[in-house]
Short mmCIF file of C-alpha atoms in Angstrom, two decimals:
data_model
loop_
_atom_site.label_atom_id
_atom_site.label_comp_id
_atom_site.label_asym_id
_atom_site.label_seq_id
_atom_site.Cartn_x
_atom_site.Cartn_y
_atom_site.Cartn_z
CA MET F 22 15.80 26.23 8.23
CA ASP F 23 12.96 27.15 5.34
CA ASP F 24 9.99 24.63 5.51
CA ALA F 25 8.75 25.61 2.15
CA ALA F 26 12.03 24.83 0.53
CA PRO F 27 11.45 22.43 -2.55
CA GLU F 28 12.67 18.64 -1.68
CA ALA F 29 15.13 17.20 -4.61
CA SER F 30 12.83 14.39 -5.03
CA ARG F 31 12.75 11.97 -8.54
CA VAL F 32 10.58 10.26 -10.89
CA VAL F 33 10.44 6.95 -10.96
CA LEU F 34 6.53 6.14 -11.93
CA ASP F 35 4.57 8.50 -13.81
CA ALA F 36 1.16 7.74 -14.65
CA ASP F 37 1.39 5.76 -17.92
CA GLN F 38 3.13 3.37 -15.91
CA ILE F 39 1.44 3.19 -12.50
CA THR F 40 -1.41 2.22 -14.89
CA ARG F 41 0.30 -0.22 -16.16
CA ALA F 42 1.25 -1.75 -13.24
CA CYS F 43 -1.79 -2.11 -11.88
CA ALA F 44 -3.05 -3.67 -15.23
CA ARG F 45 -0.54 -6.09 -14.66
CA MET F 46 -0.97 -6.45 -10.45
CA ALA F 47 -4.63 -6.86 -12.02
CA HIS F 48 -3.86 -10.14 -14.07
CA GLN F 49 -1.66 -11.49 -11.53
CA ILE F 50 -3.94 -11.35 -9.07
CA LEU F 51 -6.79 -12.91 -11.16
CA GLU F 52 -3.68 -15.46 -12.07
CA ALA F 53 -3.59 -16.35 -9.22
CA ASN F 54 -7.53 -16.99 -7.91
CA ARG F 55 -8.16 -19.12 -11.40
CA GLY F 56 -10.47 -15.78 -11.92
CA ALA F 57 -12.36 -13.58 -9.43
CA GLU F 58 -14.57 -15.98 -8.00
CA GLY F 59 -14.30 -15.43 -3.66
CA LEU F 60 -12.03 -12.35 -3.78
CA VAL F 61 -12.36 -9.33 -1.80
CA LEU F 62 -9.92 -6.96 -2.22
CA LEU F 63 -9.44 -4.32 1.19
CA GLY F 64 -7.46 -1.39 0.66
CA ILE F 65 -5.23 0.56 3.38
CA PRO F 66 -5.73 4.05 4.14
CA THR F 67 -5.15 6.37 2.04
CA ARG F 68 -3.80 5.01 -1.15
CA GLY F 69 -3.90 1.23 -0.50
CA VAL F 70 -8.21 1.64 -1.30
CA VAL F 71 -7.47 3.87 -4.32
CA LEU F 72 -5.47 0.96 -5.93
CA ALA F 73 -7.86 -1.40 -4.40
CA GLU F 74 -9.99 0.59 -6.44
CA ARG F 75 -8.40 0.91 -9.53
CA LEU F 76 -7.33 -2.95 -9.32
CA ALA F 77 -10.93 -4.09 -9.22
CA LYS F 78 -11.57 -1.79 -11.90
CA ALA F 79 -9.26 -3.61 -13.86
CA MET F 80 -10.08 -7.42 -12.94
CA ALA F 81 -13.75 -6.24 -13.56
CA ASP F 82 -12.71 -5.41 -16.71
CA VAL F 83 -11.01 -8.85 -17.54
CA GLU F 84 -13.89 -10.89 -16.31
CA GLY F 85 -16.62 -9.09 -16.72
CA VAL F 86 -17.60 -9.21 -12.90
CA SER F 87 -18.04 -6.71 -10.10
CA ILE F 88 -15.56 -7.30 -7.47
CA PRO F 89 -15.80 -6.34 -3.85
CA THR F 90 -13.31 -3.55 -3.02
CA GLY F 91 -13.13 -2.02 0.63
CA ALA F 92 -10.80 -0.35 2.96
CA LEU F 93 -9.09 -1.69 6.10
CA ASP F 94 -8.20 0.70 9.03
CA VAL F 95 -4.90 -0.53 10.97
CA THR F 96 -4.35 2.42 12.51
CA MET F 97 -5.55 1.20 16.54
CA TYR F 98 -3.01 -2.19 15.37
CA ARG F 99 -0.39 0.31 15.12
CA ASP F 100 2.27 -0.12 17.00
CA ASP F 101 4.11 2.94 16.86
CA LEU F 102 1.42 4.36 18.55
CA ARG F 103 3.45 5.55 21.87
CA THR F 104 5.72 6.87 19.22
CA GLN F 105 4.22 8.80 16.81
CA PRO F 106 1.89 11.66 17.19
CA THR F 107 -1.35 10.92 17.21
CA ARG F 108 -3.53 10.34 14.70
CA PRO F 109 -7.39 10.04 12.70
CA VAL F 110 -8.82 6.77 13.17
CA GLY F 111 -9.73 5.55 9.80
CA HIS F 112 -13.30 3.70 8.63
CA THR F 113 -12.78 0.49 7.03
CA HIS F 114 -15.69 -0.95 5.05
CA LEU F 115 -16.25 -4.64 3.91
CA PRO F 116 -18.35 -4.86 1.19
CA ILE F 117 -19.24 -8.15 1.64
CA GLY F 118 -18.36 -11.03 4.84
CA VAL F 119 -14.69 -12.35 4.64
CA ASP F 120 -15.04 -15.53 6.14
CA ASP F 121 -14.25 -18.25 3.52
CA ALA F 122 -12.31 -15.69 1.08
CA VAL F 123 -9.85 -14.39 -0.89
CA VAL F 124 -8.54 -10.76 1.12
CA VAL F 125 -5.81 -9.24 -1.48
CA LEU F 126 -4.93 -6.14 1.94
CA VAL F 127 -3.37 -3.23 -1.11
CA ASP F 128 -1.51 -0.85 0.15
CA ASP F 129 0.78 2.05 -1.38
CA VAL F 130 4.37 1.34 -0.33
CA LEU F 131 5.53 -1.47 0.93
CA PHE F 132 8.82 -0.67 3.49
CA SER F 133 8.62 -2.85 7.62
CA GLY F 134 6.31 -4.46 7.32
CA ARG F 135 4.85 -2.88 10.39
CA THR F 136 1.56 -1.83 8.49
CA VAL F 137 0.55 -4.77 7.20
CA ARG F 138 1.45 -6.74 9.72
CA ALA F 139 -0.68 -4.15 11.61
CA ALA F 140 -4.23 -4.98 8.75
CA LEU F 141 -3.47 -9.20 9.84
CA ASP F 142 -3.91 -8.46 12.63
CA SER F 143 -6.79 -5.81 12.14
CA LEU F 144 -8.54 -8.51 9.63
CA GLY F 145 -8.07 -11.66 12.08
CA ASP F 146 -10.12 -9.68 14.04
CA LEU F 147 -13.63 -9.23 11.65
CA GLY F 148 -13.18 -13.03 10.27
CA ARG F 149 -11.44 -16.12 8.82
CA PRO F 150 -10.51 -15.56 5.43
CA ARG F 151 -9.59 -18.74 3.33
CA ALA F 152 -6.28 -16.93 1.92
CA VAL F 153 -4.61 -13.33 2.67
CA ARG F 154 -1.88 -12.01 -0.27
CA LEU F 155 -0.71 -8.93 -0.74
CA ALA F 156 -0.52 -6.25 -3.21
CA VAL F 157 1.18 -3.08 -3.35
CA LEU F 158 2.47 -1.00 -5.95
CA ILE F 159 6.09 -0.45 -4.42
CA ASP F 160 7.95 -2.92 -2.06
CA ARG F 161 11.60 -0.93 -1.25
CA GLY F 162 12.83 -3.20 1.02
CA HIS F 163 14.41 -2.35 4.32
CA ARG F 164 11.54 -5.20 6.29
CA GLU F 165 12.06 -5.01 9.86
CA LEU F 166 8.67 -8.49 9.67
CA PRO F 167 9.04 -11.80 7.79
CA ILE F 168 6.64 -10.28 5.62
CA ARG F 169 7.00 -10.18 1.81
CA ALA F 170 4.17 -9.44 -0.67
CA ASP F 171 2.70 -11.56 -3.54
CA HIS F 172 1.59 -8.89 -6.23
CA VAL F 173 4.67 -6.02 -6.46
CA GLY F 174 3.98 -3.20 -9.46
CA LYS F 175 7.68 -2.67 -8.96
CA ASN F 176 11.15 -3.55 -6.92
CA LEU F 177 12.09 -0.19 -5.70
CA PRO F 178 15.62 -0.46 -3.43
CA THR F 179 16.02 2.49 -1.44
CA ALA F 180 18.61 3.91 0.49
CA ALA F 181 17.88 4.42 4.64
CA ASP F 182 17.92 8.51 3.56
CA GLU F 183 15.07 8.21 0.87
CA ARG F 184 11.21 8.19 1.11
CA VAL F 185 8.79 6.99 -1.08
CA ARG F 186 5.98 9.30 -2.38
CA VAL F 187 3.15 7.72 -4.07
CA ARG F 188 0.40 10.83 -5.01
CA LEU F 189 -2.15 9.22 -7.17
CA GLU F 190 -5.13 11.85 -8.88
CA GLU F 191 -7.92 10.52 -6.83
CA ILE F 192 -6.29 12.22 -3.30
CA ASP F 193 -3.46 14.36 -4.92
CA GLY F 194 -4.56 15.51 -8.19
CA VAL F 195 -1.53 13.90 -9.97
CA ASN F 196 -0.09 10.27 -10.88
CA GLU F 197 3.16 9.67 -10.59
CA VAL F 198 5.52 8.31 -8.01
CA THR F 199 8.87 9.82 -6.61
CA ILE F 200 12.43 9.24 -4.69
CA VAL F 201 12.80 11.91 -2.00
CA ARG F 202 15.93 12.38 -0.76
CA ASP F 203 16.23 13.30 3.14
CA ASP F 204 17.86 16.42 3.98
CA PRO F 205 20.47 15.56 6.23
CA ALA F 206 20.25 18.72 8.72
CA SER F 207 16.65 17.58 9.06
CA SER F 208 16.78 13.96 9.34
CA ALA F 209 19.33 14.48 12.56
CA ALA F 210 17.00 16.84 14.17
CA VAL F 211 14.23 14.49 13.66
CA ARG F 212 16.34 11.38 15.18
CA ARG F 213 17.20 13.46 17.61
CA GLY F 214 14.09 14.78 19.06
#
């Protein structure tokens, strides 16, 4: 099998559409909170952190105030540590305490809900927010846990053999969301392995 073979993918959001989705979500978050007071944005590494920063900038442009933004690593709270390759532990950065704050968890793709469950567990060890909300750029369905996003850039129903790939300028050098169909031969090998 040639690992260098290109994957068949299709772009579902380009750079302008990602920017508009982030602006829309920023306005929704501010409206739901009735302004910026008490808000804290915590991105789930890696791309969730970049998206949280983009949301904070869009909100600052509207409200004229800086929104505290940080990162919440969930590695040690994941329920798949036994089955997945070892992951490097990331960095949690809280810009302010979360007690009595309205914390908005930010991630790139909502899929099974397990990453968000891990984030809630992690957040619970750090304090007791007044409320926790979830903002995701893409909600692709296929939930395994009863978790839903409060703010969604795009609902993107997908097939089980598809992957959603979010690429952001700050990390990947390009802004786009693509759907990639898994190669049936490699998917079967992964399932057997």
